């Protein structure tokens, strides 16, 4: 096993000198290291966030109100200020229209590009089309669409009007989409008839009809496909039209100035149980947070090609398109990460000269287990990992395969559409350790009594507001659902629901969800530590560990494994797994039973469903424990039943 904390990468003097954050420090006139900069950013949030607005010369009007007023929950930012996300994303379209803005690739090899001028022209056309349908400030536009340029264009057009965007990926089932979109009552639905994935075509025409039928507030449905859509019959309540019709008329590029906290988009909690929470982020909070994070932590600028493997149903799509805010070219990819082979994304990055490559931790682990040695990545400077904790072995594989590339492991969430902890070009990379708390994020670790601790595993909390925290939940007039989601445990303190250990140097280690922790004989441990031990075995493709213990009562510790191709759960492998867990963790963490299953249940964004499976094992019916339509592989739940204990 790779030792946690082993030094893997250090920034060269040239890297530090050329880093965007170094230029910011010079502009501030501050000296010192990253730790002192972070401390200032959380001790003086009004000064820090005001400096972000000024440093990036945000397009908008600064009001004369305070930068921040009130406390969590309910803090308000930049009172009296107005701006528009789309105006900032397209700010250079007139002065530098030939700048590359978007590259699109799909798994069939298709490729399209858009310059900034071309992107702005398309946004203006779709803006005109949406306005013609009656869309205006505060209206909702919903999209059931893949990660293609048209989706980005529709989002920017929606934002430019002051309307509110919300999207689901077309791999979501109808009930899952209906659960989301019925809550927000959209005026327009933009949807595809189908999508290609893993070499197959998936027809979604009937699904789209089912979704539209459940949205009584629709005035129009747009078919995102070439050609025109036949008009609805006379008297039909909902107009139907094609993408060509929506963009059919040229119009001026204009931007509706909106208050700092005006809703930009609605994203959703994972929705594995109950109705997904409709989380609303504001224009200003997203603009400032993404300018800061993408420039200072990802070190992105006008010379970069930025890629993150994502769908439109995951917040990383919202983060990816934020690359436009810092002048980067964004690479959109629609398709499977592993079709026709596990190296698909690496080949894509080499061909498109990607400078920053982002993906989920499971893809890096799959690449490691496949023995890949990515080549041709001559432009690559940074690699981002998120979605789940990356074990030290994953860190070491990246460094071994790409020794000159800085690995940035980030942890945050849909709730804030950014990372709380992550990397920065000024700091070294150590195996299994996230280098820093992000600027402006006062992240702490609380023990059970609510006291901050260093060097111990505790609850990840944020003890001061951030601009990209939700401005509200939709249909939560009194704010009770919002408060219950984050502030019920510690009044005035955001509890995120992850275990974290903050190290004396400011680095951190994430140990998984705190509501799916393992507690064996009083020894509390996050699931990521367990997976690190189990999944280093070549015979194990994936795993899930569940502790069925309840309050004051020990339960069974069950380890579910999906085997690699050709592997079997032999007595020898069982003994090796038990020995590794005993020696690597503790005797209490040796499972009562190891069970082979055909797949580990995951959400559509790739997260393991630990809590729903635990509920199933405690007797909750699968259809009540998990939202099957929010799952990538709902068929595997049948293999997790109480009778298997």
Coordinates of C-alpha atoms in Angstrom, one line a residue:
X1 CA 0.0 0.0 0.0
X2 CA 1.1 3.6 -0.6
X3 CA 1.7 5.5 2.6
X4 CA -0.8 8.3 3.1
X5 CA 1.0 11.6 3.0
X6 CA 3.9 10.5 0.8
X7 CA 5.3 13.4 -1.2
X8 CA 4.5 13.0 -4.9
X9 CA 4.7 16.4 -6.6
X10 CA 6.1 19.8 -5.8
X11 CA 5.7 23.0 -7.8
X12 CA 8.8 24.2 -9.5
X13 CA 9.8 27.9 -9.1
X14 CA 8.5 28.4 -12.7
X15 CA 5.1 26.9 -11.8
X16 CA 4.8 29.2 -8.7
X17 CA 5.9 32.2 -10.7
X18 CA 3.4 31.7 -13.5
X19 CA 0.5 30.7 -11.3
X20 CA -2.6 32.9 -11.6
X21 CA -2.8 33.0 -7.8
X22 CA 0.7 34.5 -7.7
X23 CA -0.4 37.4 -9.9
X24 CA -3.3 37.9 -7.6
X25 CA -1.1 38.1 -4.6
X26 CA 1.1 40.7 -6.4
X27 CA -2.0 42.7 -7.3
X28 CA -3.1 42.6 -3.6
X29 CA 0.3 43.7 -2.5
X30 CA 0.4 40.8 -0.1
X31 CA 3.4 38.6 0.7
X32 CA 3.3 35.3 2.5
X33 CA 2.3 31.7 1.8
X34 CA -1.0 30.2 0.8
X35 CA -2.0 29.5 4.5
X36 CA -1.8 33.2 5.3
X37 CA -3.8 34.1 2.2
X38 CA -6.5 31.6 3.1
X39 CA -6.6 32.9 6.7
X40 CA -7.1 36.4 5.4
X41 CA -9.8 35.3 3.0
X42 CA -11.9 33.8 5.8
X43 CA -11.1 36.4 8.5
X44 CA -11.9 39.3 6.2
X45 CA -14.6 37.9 3.8
X46 CA -15.9 41.3 2.7
X47 CA -12.4 42.5 1.7
X48 CA -11.6 39.2 0.0
X49 CA -14.8 38.8 -2.1
X50 CA -14.7 42.5 -3.0
X51 CA -11.2 42.0 -4.2
X52 CA -12.4 39.1 -6.4
X53 CA -15.0 41.4 -8.1
X54 CA -12.3 44.1 -8.6
X55 CA -9.5 41.8 -9.7
X56 CA -11.5 40.1 -12.4
X57 CA -13.3 43.4 -13.3
X58 CA -16.7 41.7 -13.1
X59 CA -19.2 43.0 -15.7
X60 CA -21.9 44.6 -13.6
X61 CA -22.8 47.6 -11.4
X62 CA -21.5 47.6 -7.8
X63 CA -24.1 49.0 -5.5
X64 CA -23.3 51.0 -2.5
X65 CA -24.6 48.4 -0.1
X66 CA -22.5 46.2 2.1
X67 CA -20.5 43.3 0.6
X68 CA -22.0 40.9 3.2
X69 CA -24.8 41.4 5.7
X70 CA -26.4 38.9 8.1
X71 CA -25.3 35.4 9.0
X72 CA -26.0 31.8 8.0
X73 CA -28.5 30.9 7.0
X74 CA -29.7 34.0 5.2
X75 CA -26.5 36.0 4.6
X76 CA -26.8 38.4 1.8
X77 CA -24.1 39.5 -0.6
X78 CA -23.3 42.7 -2.5
X79 CA -26.6 44.4 -1.7
X80 CA -27.7 46.8 -4.5
X81 CA -25.3 45.3 -7.1
X82 CA -26.5 44.0 -10.5
X83 CA -24.9 41.7 -13.1
X84 CA -25.6 38.8 -15.4
X85 CA -23.7 35.5 -15.7
X86 CA -24.0 35.4 -19.5
X87 CA -22.6 38.9 -19.8
X88 CA -19.5 37.8 -18.0
X89 CA -19.2 34.5 -19.9
X90 CA -19.4 36.4 -23.3
X91 CA -17.7 39.6 -22.3
X92 CA -15.0 39.3 -25.0
X93 CA -17.2 38.2 -27.8
X94 CA -17.3 41.6 -29.4
X95 CA -13.6 42.5 -29.0
X96 CA -12.1 39.0 -29.6
X97 CA -14.7 37.1 -31.7
X98 CA -12.3 34.6 -33.1
X99 CA -11.1 33.3 -29.7
X100 CA -11.9 29.5 -29.5
X101 CA -14.7 29.0 -27.0
X102 CA -16.1 25.5 -27.4
X103 CA -14.9 22.2 -28.8
X104 CA -17.4 19.4 -28.9
X105 CA -16.7 15.7 -29.3
X106 CA -18.8 12.6 -29.1
X107 CA -18.0 8.9 -28.9
X108 CA -18.6 8.3 -32.6
X109 CA -15.8 10.7 -33.4
X110 CA -17.9 13.7 -34.3
X111 CA -16.4 17.1 -33.7
X112 CA -17.6 20.7 -33.8
X113 CA -16.1 24.0 -32.7
X114 CA -17.4 27.4 -31.9
X115 CA -15.5 30.7 -31.6
X116 CA -16.6 33.2 -29.0
X117 CA -18.2 35.3 -31.7
X118 CA -20.1 32.3 -33.1
X119 CA -21.2 31.3 -29.6
X120 CA -22.5 34.8 -28.9
X121 CA -24.4 34.8 -32.2
X122 CA -26.1 31.5 -31.4
X123 CA -27.0 32.7 -27.9
X124 CA -28.5 35.9 -29.3
X125 CA -30.7 33.8 -31.8
X126 CA -31.9 31.4 -29.1
X127 CA -32.5 34.3 -26.7
X128 CA -34.7 35.9 -29.4
X129 CA -36.6 32.6 -29.8
X130 CA -37.1 32.2 -26.1
X131 CA -38.3 35.8 -25.7
X132 CA -40.7 35.1 -28.5
X133 CA -42.2 32.3 -26.5
X134 CA -42.8 34.6 -23.7
X135 CA -39.8 33.7 -21.5
X136 CA -38.6 36.5 -19.3
X137 CA -37.1 37.3 -16.0
X138 CA -37.8 34.6 -13.4
X139 CA -39.4 32.1 -15.8
X140 CA -38.0 28.6 -15.8
X141 CA -36.5 26.9 -18.8
X142 CA -36.0 23.1 -18.3
X143 CA -33.7 21.0 -20.5
X144 CA -33.6 17.2 -20.9
X145 CA -30.5 17.3 -22.9
X146 CA -26.9 15.9 -23.3
X147 CA -23.6 17.6 -23.0
X148 CA -23.7 19.3 -26.5
X149 CA -23.2 22.9 -27.6
X150 CA -26.9 23.5 -28.0
X151 CA -27.4 22.9 -24.3
X152 CA -24.8 25.4 -23.4
X153 CA -26.2 27.9 -25.9
X154 CA -29.7 27.4 -24.4
X155 CA -28.4 28.0 -20.9
X156 CA -26.6 31.2 -21.7
X157 CA -29.7 32.5 -23.6
X158 CA -31.9 31.7 -20.6
X159 CA -29.5 33.4 -18.2
X160 CA -29.2 36.5 -20.5
X161 CA -33.0 37.0 -20.1
X162 CA -32.9 36.7 -16.3
X163 CA -34.8 33.5 -16.6
X164 CA -33.8 30.4 -14.6
X165 CA -32.2 27.3 -16.0
X166 CA -32.5 23.7 -14.9
X167 CA -31.3 20.5 -16.7
X168 CA -31.4 16.8 -16.4
X169 CA -29.3 14.3 -18.4
X170 CA -31.3 12.1 -20.9
X171 CA -30.2 9.0 -19.1
X172 CA -32.6 10.0 -16.3
X173 CA -35.8 8.1 -16.3
X174 CA -39.2 9.9 -16.7
X175 CA -40.2 9.6 -13.0
X176 CA -36.9 11.1 -11.9
X177 CA -37.2 14.0 -14.3
X178 CA -40.8 14.6 -13.4
X179 CA -39.9 14.6 -9.7
X180 CA -37.5 17.5 -10.5
X181 CA -39.2 19.6 -13.1
X182 CA -42.7 19.5 -11.6
X183 CA -41.3 21.2 -8.5
X184 CA -40.1 24.2 -10.6
X185 CA -43.0 24.6 -13.1
X186 CA -41.1 25.4 -16.2
X187 CA -42.4 27.5 -19.1
X188 CA -40.3 25.8 -21.8
X189 CA -39.0 22.3 -22.1
X190 CA -36.0 21.7 -24.4
X191 CA -35.4 18.0 -25.0
X192 CA -33.7 15.4 -27.3
X193 CA -35.4 12.4 -28.9
X194 CA -32.5 10.1 -27.8
X195 CA -28.8 9.8 -27.2
X196 CA -25.9 7.6 -28.0
X197 CA -23.9 5.9 -25.2
X198 CA -21.5 3.0 -25.1
X199 CA -22.1 2.3 -28.9
X200 CA -25.9 2.1 -28.6
X201 CA -28.7 4.5 -29.3
X202 CA -31.3 5.1 -26.6
X203 CA -34.7 6.4 -27.9
X204 CA -36.2 8.9 -25.4
X205 CA -39.1 10.2 -27.5
X206 CA -41.8 8.5 -25.4
X207 CA -40.0 9.6 -22.2
X208 CA -40.1 13.2 -23.4
X209 CA -43.8 13.0 -24.1
X210 CA -44.4 11.5 -20.6
X211 CA -42.4 14.4 -19.0
X212 CA -44.2 17.1 -21.0
X213 CA -47.6 15.6 -20.1
X214 CA -46.8 16.1 -16.4
X215 CA -45.8 19.8 -16.8
X216 CA -49.0 21.8 -17.0
X217 CA -47.1 25.1 -17.0
X218 CA -45.4 24.5 -20.3
X219 CA -46.2 26.9 -23.2
X220 CA -43.7 25.3 -25.5
X221 CA -41.6 22.2 -26.1
X222 CA -38.5 22.4 -28.2
X223 CA -37.1 19.4 -29.9
X224 CA -33.3 19.7 -29.9
X225 CA -32.6 18.0 -33.2
X226 CA -31.9 19.1 -36.8
X227 CA -34.8 20.2 -38.9
X228 CA -38.2 21.6 -37.9
X229 CA -40.8 20.0 -35.6
X230 CA -44.3 19.8 -36.9
X231 CA -46.5 22.3 -35.2
X232 CA -49.0 21.1 -32.6
X233 CA -52.6 20.7 -33.8
X234 CA -54.9 23.8 -33.6
X235 CA -56.0 24.4 -30.1
X236 CA -53.1 22.6 -28.5
X237 CA -52.0 24.2 -25.2
X238 CA -48.3 23.6 -25.8
X239 CA -46.6 24.8 -28.9
X240 CA -44.0 22.4 -30.3
X241 CA -41.1 23.5 -32.4
X242 CA -37.6 22.4 -33.5
X243 CA -34.2 23.8 -32.6
X244 CA -34.0 25.4 -36.0
X245 CA -37.2 27.2 -35.3
X246 CA -36.0 28.4 -31.9
X247 CA -32.8 29.9 -33.4
X248 CA -34.5 30.9 -36.6
X249 CA -34.4 34.7 -36.1
X250 CA -31.4 36.9 -35.6
X251 CA -31.5 39.3 -32.7
X252 CA -29.3 41.6 -30.6
X253 CA -27.1 40.2 -27.9
X254 CA -28.5 41.8 -24.7
X255 CA -28.2 40.9 -21.0
X256 CA -30.8 41.6 -18.4
X257 CA -29.1 43.1 -15.3
X258 CA -30.3 41.2 -12.2
X259 CA -29.6 41.5 -8.5
X260 CA -26.5 39.6 -7.2
X261 CA -28.7 36.9 -5.6
X262 CA -31.2 36.5 -8.5
X263 CA -31.7 32.8 -9.4
X264 CA -29.4 31.6 -12.1
X265 CA -30.1 27.9 -12.1
X266 CA -31.8 25.2 -10.1
X267 CA -29.8 22.0 -9.4
X268 CA -30.8 19.0 -7.4
X269 CA -29.6 16.9 -4.6
X270 CA -29.0 13.3 -5.7
X271 CA -32.6 12.3 -5.0
X272 CA -31.7 8.8 -3.9
X273 CA -34.5 8.9 -1.4
X274 CA -37.5 11.2 -1.4
X275 CA -38.1 14.2 -3.7
X276 CA -34.8 15.8 -4.8
X277 CA -34.1 19.2 -3.1
X278 CA -34.3 22.0 -5.8
X279 CA -31.2 24.0 -4.9
X280 CA -31.1 27.6 -6.3
X281 CA -27.8 29.4 -6.9
X282 CA -27.6 33.1 -7.7
X283 CA -25.9 34.9 -10.6
X284 CA -23.4 36.8 -8.5
X285 CA -22.4 33.9 -6.2
X286 CA -21.6 31.6 -9.1
X287 CA -19.7 34.2 -11.0
X288 CA -17.4 35.1 -8.1
X289 CA -16.9 31.6 -6.9
X290 CA -16.1 30.2 -10.3
X291 CA -13.8 33.0 -11.2
X292 CA -11.9 32.4 -7.9
X293 CA -11.9 28.6 -8.1
X294 CA -11.1 28.1 -11.8
X295 CA -8.4 30.8 -11.9
X296 CA -6.7 30.3 -8.5
X297 CA -7.2 26.6 -7.7
X298 CA -7.4 25.1 -11.2
X299 CA -5.0 27.8 -12.5
X300 CA -7.1 28.3 -15.7
X301 CA -6.9 31.2 -18.1
X302 CA -7.3 32.2 -21.8
X303 CA -4.5 29.8 -22.9
X304 CA -6.2 26.7 -21.6
X305 CA -8.4 23.9 -22.9
X306 CA -10.6 22.8 -20.0
X307 CA -12.3 19.4 -19.9
X308 CA -14.3 17.6 -17.2
X309 CA -16.1 14.3 -17.9
X310 CA -19.7 15.0 -16.9
X311 CA -23.3 15.0 -17.9
X312 CA -25.8 17.9 -17.7
X313 CA -27.3 16.2 -14.6
X314 CA -24.2 16.6 -12.5
X315 CA -23.0 19.9 -11.0
X316 CA -19.6 19.4 -12.8
X317 CA -21.3 20.5 -16.0
X318 CA -22.2 23.8 -14.4
X319 CA -18.6 24.0 -13.2
X320 CA -17.1 23.0 -16.6
X321 CA -19.0 25.7 -18.6
X322 CA -17.7 28.2 -16.0
X323 CA -14.4 28.0 -17.9
X324 CA -15.9 30.6 -20.2
X325 CA -15.7 33.1 -17.3
X326 CA -11.9 32.9 -17.2
X327 CA -11.5 32.8 -21.0
X328 CA -10.7 29.1 -21.4
X329 CA -11.9 26.9 -24.2
X330 CA -14.3 24.4 -22.8
X331 CA -14.3 20.8 -24.2
X332 CA -17.7 19.2 -24.2
X333 CA -17.9 15.4 -24.6
X334 CA -21.1 13.3 -25.0
X335 CA -20.7 9.6 -24.6
X336 CA -19.2 6.8 -22.5
X337 CA -15.9 7.3 -20.8
X338 CA -14.9 3.7 -21.6
X339 CA -16.2 3.1 -25.1
X340 CA -14.6 1.7 -27.1
X341 CA -11.9 1.3 -24.4
X342 CA -10.9 2.5 -20.9
X343 CA -8.4 4.9 -22.5
X344 CA -11.1 6.8 -24.4
X345 CA -10.9 10.0 -22.3
X346 CA -7.1 10.0 -22.3
X347 CA -7.0 9.7 -26.1
X348 CA -9.6 12.5 -26.3
X349 CA -7.4 14.7 -24.1
X350 CA -4.3 14.0 -26.2
X351 CA -6.1 14.8 -29.5
X352 CA -7.6 18.1 -28.2
X353 CA -4.5 19.2 -26.4
X354 CA -6.3 19.5 -23.1
X355 CA -4.4 21.5 -20.5
X356 CA -6.7 20.6 -17.5
X357 CA -8.4 17.2 -17.4
X358 CA -11.2 16.5 -14.9
X359 CA -12.9 13.3 -14.1
X360 CA -14.4 11.2 -11.2
X361 CA -12.2 9.2 -9.0
X362 CA -13.6 5.9 -10.2
X363 CA -12.3 6.6 -13.7
X364 CA -8.8 7.1 -12.4
X365 CA -9.0 3.8 -10.4
X366 CA -10.3 2.0 -13.5
X367 CA -7.4 3.4 -15.5
X368 CA -5.0 2.2 -12.8
X369 CA -6.5 -1.3 -12.6
X370 CA -6.4 -1.5 -16.4
X371 CA -2.6 -0.8 -16.3
X372 CA -3.0 2.3 -18.6
X373 CA -0.1 4.5 -19.4
X374 CA -1.7 7.6 -21.0
X375 CA 0.4 9.0 -23.8
X376 CA 0.5 12.1 -26.0
X377 CA -0.6 14.5 -23.2
X378 CA 2.0 17.1 -24.1
X379 CA -0.3 20.0 -23.2
X380 CA -1.6 18.7 -19.9
X381 CA -0.7 20.7 -16.8
X382 CA -3.4 19.7 -14.3
X383 CA -5.7 16.8 -13.5
X384 CA -8.8 17.1 -11.3
X385 CA -10.5 14.3 -9.4
X386 CA -13.8 14.6 -7.6
X387 CA -17.1 12.8 -6.9
X388 CA -15.7 10.4 -4.3
X389 CA -12.4 10.2 -2.3
X390 CA -9.4 9.2 -4.3
X391 CA -7.2 6.7 -2.3
X392 CA -3.4 7.2 -2.0
X393 CA -2.9 4.4 -4.6
X394 CA -4.8 6.5 -7.1
X395 CA -2.7 9.5 -6.3
X396 CA 0.5 7.4 -6.8
X397 CA -0.7 6.0 -10.1
X398 CA -1.4 9.5 -11.5
X399 CA 2.1 10.7 -10.4
X400 CA 3.7 7.6 -11.8
X401 CA 1.9 7.8 -15.2
X402 CA 2.0 11.6 -15.4
X403 CA 4.9 12.8 -13.2
X404 CA 4.9 16.4 -14.4
X405 CA 1.1 16.9 -13.9
X406 CA -0.4 18.4 -10.8
X407 CA -3.2 16.2 -9.4
X408 CA -5.9 18.2 -7.7
X409 CA -8.4 16.2 -5.6
X410 CA -11.4 18.3 -4.8
X411 CA -14.3 17.8 -2.4
X412 CA -17.4 20.0 -2.3
X413 CA -20.9 19.5 -3.6
X414 CA -23.9 20.3 -5.7
X415 CA -25.1 22.4 -2.7
X416 CA -22.4 25.1 -3.4
X417 CA -21.4 24.1 -7.0
X418 CA -17.8 24.2 -6.1
X419 CA -15.2 22.7 -3.8
X420 CA -14.7 23.3 -0.1
X421 CA -11.2 21.7 -0.1
X422 CA -8.9 21.2 -3.1
X423 CA -5.5 22.0 -4.6
X424 CA -3.6 25.1 -5.5
X425 CA -0.4 25.5 -7.7
X426 CA 1.6 26.8 -4.7
X427 CA 1.4 23.6 -2.6
X428 CA 2.8 20.1 -3.0
X429 CA 0.7 17.0 -3.6
X430 CA 0.9 14.2 -1.1
X431 CA -0.7 10.7 -1.5
X432 CA -4.3 10.7 -0.3
X433 CA -4.2 14.3 1.0
X434 CA -6.1 17.2 -0.3
X435 CA -3.6 20.1 -0.1
X436 CA -5.7 23.0 1.2
X437 CA -9.0 24.5 2.2
X438 CA -10.2 26.7 -0.7
X439 CA -10.0 30.4 -0.5
X440 CA -13.1 32.0 1.1
X441 CA -14.2 28.6 2.6
X442 CA -13.9 28.5 6.4
X443 CA -13.9 24.7 6.6
X444 CA -13.5 23.1 10.0
X445 CA -13.8 19.6 11.5
X446 CA -16.1 19.3 14.5
X447 CA -16.0 16.6 17.1
X448 CA -19.3 15.2 18.6
X449 CA -19.5 18.1 21.0
X450 CA -19.2 20.7 18.2
X451 CA -15.7 21.7 19.0
X452 CA -13.2 22.2 16.2
X453 CA -10.4 19.6 16.0
X454 CA -7.1 19.3 14.1
X455 CA -5.6 15.9 13.2
X456 CA -8.8 14.0 14.2
X457 CA -11.7 12.8 12.0
X458 CA -14.8 14.9 12.5
X459 CA -17.8 16.4 10.8
X460 CA -17.0 18.7 7.8
X461 CA -18.6 22.0 8.6
X462 CA -18.4 25.5 7.2
X463 CA -18.5 28.2 9.9
X464 CA -18.9 31.3 7.7
X465 CA -21.0 32.0 4.6
X466 CA -19.9 31.6 1.0
X467 CA -21.4 33.5 -1.9
X468 CA -22.3 30.4 -3.8
X469 CA -24.3 28.8 -1.0
X470 CA -27.9 28.4 -2.1
X471 CA -29.9 31.6 -2.2
X472 CA -32.9 29.3 -1.4
X473 CA -34.6 26.0 -2.1
X474 CA -37.4 26.3 -4.7
X475 CA -40.9 26.2 -3.1
X476 CA -39.4 26.7 0.4
X477 CA -41.0 30.0 1.3
X478 CA -40.2 30.0 5.0
X479 CA -36.7 28.4 4.4
X480 CA -37.4 25.5 6.7
X481 CA -36.3 22.8 4.3
X482 CA -33.1 24.7 3.6
X483 CA -32.4 25.1 7.4
X484 CA -33.1 21.5 8.1
X485 CA -30.8 20.3 5.4
X486 CA -27.6 22.0 6.6
X487 CA -28.2 23.9 9.9
X488 CA -30.2 21.5 12.1
X489 CA -27.2 20.0 14.0
X490 CA -25.1 23.2 14.7
X491 CA -27.1 26.4 14.7
X492 CA -25.6 28.9 12.3
X493 CA -23.0 26.4 11.1
X494 CA -23.3 24.5 7.8
X495 CA -22.9 20.7 8.3
X496 CA -22.1 19.1 5.0
X497 CA -22.4 15.4 5.9
X498 CA -18.8 14.3 5.2
X499 CA -16.1 13.0 7.6
X500 CA -12.9 15.1 7.3
X501 CA -9.6 15.2 9.0
X502 CA -7.8 18.6 8.8
X503 CA -4.1 18.3 9.2
X504 CA -1.9 20.8 11.0
X505 CA -0.5 22.2 7.7
X506 CA -4.1 22.9 6.4
X507 CA -4.4 19.8 4.2
X508 CA -7.2 17.4 4.7
X509 CA -8.4 13.8 4.1
X510 CA -12.0 13.0 3.3
X511 CA -13.4 9.7 4.7
X512 CA -16.8 9.5 3.0
X513 CA -20.3 10.4 4.1
X514 CA -20.8 10.8 7.8
X515 CA -24.3 9.2 7.6
X516 CA -22.8 6.0 6.3
X517 CA -19.9 5.6 8.7
X518 CA -18.7 2.4 10.1
X519 CA -18.8 2.1 13.9
X520 CA -17.3 -1.1 15.1
X521 CA -17.0 -1.5 18.9
X522 CA -16.7 2.3 19.3
X523 CA -14.1 2.7 16.5
X524 CA -15.5 5.1 14.0
X525 CA -14.2 5.0 10.5
X526 CA -15.2 6.4 7.1
X527 CA -16.0 4.0 4.2
X528 CA -13.2 5.4 2.0
X529 CA -10.6 3.8 4.2
X530 CA -12.3 0.4 3.8
X531 CA -12.5 0.8 0.0
X532 CA -8.9 1.7 -0.1
X533 CA -7.9 -1.6 1.4
X534 CA -10.4 -3.8 -0.6
X535 CA -10.1 -2.2 -4.0
X536 CA -6.3 -2.4 -4.3
X537 CA -6.8 -6.1 -5.0
X538 CA -6.7 -6.8 -8.7
X539 CA -9.5 -9.3 -8.4
X540 CA -11.9 -6.6 -7.0
X541 CA -13.5 -4.3 -9.6
X542 CA -15.8 -2.5 -7.1
X543 CA -17.0 -2.8 -3.6
X544 CA -19.6 -1.6 -1.0
X545 CA -19.4 -1.9 2.7
X546 CA -22.4 -1.7 5.0
X547 CA -22.6 -1.6 8.8
X548 CA -26.1 -2.7 9.8
X549 CA -25.6 -1.5 13.4
X550 CA -28.2 0.8 15.0
X551 CA -28.2 3.0 18.1
X552 CA -26.6 1.2 21.0
X553 CA -26.6 -2.1 19.1
X554 CA -23.8 -3.7 17.0
X555 CA -24.9 -5.1 13.6
X556 CA -23.3 -7.1 10.9
X557 CA -20.5 -5.8 8.7
X558 CA -21.2 -6.8 5.1
X559 CA -18.8 -6.5 2.3
X560 CA -20.2 -6.6 -1.3
X561 CA -17.8 -7.1 -4.1
X562 CA -18.0 -7.0 -7.9
X563 CA -15.2 -9.2 -9.3
X564 CA -12.9 -8.3 -12.1
X565 CA -13.3 -10.3 -15.3
X566 CA -12.1 -13.8 -14.9
X567 CA -11.8 -13.6 -11.1
X568 CA -13.5 -15.8 -8.5
X569 CA -14.1 -15.3 -4.8
X570 CA -11.8 -18.2 -3.8
X571 CA -11.1 -19.1 -0.2
X572 CA -7.6 -17.7 -0.7
X573 CA -9.0 -14.3 -1.8
X574 CA -11.4 -14.2 1.1
X575 CA -8.5 -14.9 3.5
X576 CA -6.4 -12.3 1.9
X577 CA -9.1 -9.7 2.1
X578 CA -9.8 -10.5 5.8
X579 CA -6.1 -10.3 6.6
X580 CA -5.6 -7.0 4.8
X581 CA -8.6 -5.4 6.6
X582 CA -7.4 -6.7 9.9
X583 CA -3.9 -5.4 9.4
X584 CA -4.8 -2.3 7.5
X585 CA -7.7 -1.1 9.7
X586 CA -8.5 -3.2 12.8
X587 CA -9.8 -6.6 13.8
X588 CA -13.2 -5.0 14.3
X589 CA -13.3 -4.2 10.6
X590 CA -13.1 -7.7 9.3
X591 CA -16.5 -8.3 7.6
X592 CA -19.0 -10.9 8.9
X593 CA -19.6 -11.9 5.3
X594 CA -18.2 -11.2 1.8
X595 CA -20.9 -11.4 -0.9
X596 CA -20.4 -11.3 -4.7
X597 CA -22.8 -9.1 -6.6
X598 CA -23.0 -8.3 -10.3
X599 CA -22.6 -4.5 -9.7
X600 CA -22.4 -1.9 -7.0
X601 CA -25.4 0.5 -7.0
X602 CA -24.5 4.0 -8.0
X603 CA -26.2 7.3 -8.8
X604 CA -26.2 8.6 -12.3
X605 CA -23.2 10.8 -11.2
X606 CA -21.3 7.8 -10.0
X607 CA -21.7 7.9 -6.2
X608 CA -22.1 4.7 -4.3
X609 CA -25.5 4.3 -2.7
X610 CA -24.4 3.4 0.8
X611 CA -27.2 4.8 2.8
X612 CA -30.1 3.4 0.7
X613 CA -28.5 -0.1 0.7
X614 CA -28.2 0.1 4.4
X615 CA -31.9 0.9 4.6
X616 CA -32.8 -2.0 2.4
X617 CA -30.7 -4.4 4.6
X618 CA -32.7 -3.1 7.6
X619 CA -36.0 -3.9 5.9
X620 CA -37.0 -0.9 3.9
X621 CA -38.4 -1.9 0.5
X622 CA -36.0 -1.0 -2.3
X623 CA -38.5 1.3 -4.1
X624 CA -38.8 3.3 -0.9
X625 CA -35.1 3.3 0.1
X626 CA -33.9 4.6 -3.3
X627 CA -35.1 6.5 -6.3
X628 CA -34.6 3.9 -9.0
X629 CA -34.7 6.5 -11.8
X630 CA -31.8 8.4 -10.2
X631 CA -29.6 5.3 -10.4
X632 CA -27.2 4.2 -13.1
X633 CA -27.9 0.5 -12.5
X634 CA -31.2 0.0 -10.5
X635 CA -31.3 -3.7 -11.5
X636 CA -28.5 -4.5 -9.1
X637 CA -30.6 -3.6 -6.0
X638 CA -32.3 -6.9 -6.2
X639 CA -29.0 -8.5 -4.9
X640 CA -29.1 -6.5 -1.7
X641 CA -31.8 -7.9 0.5
X642 CA -32.1 -8.7 4.2
X643 CA -32.3 -12.4 3.4
X644 CA -28.7 -12.3 2.3
X645 CA -27.4 -11.4 5.7

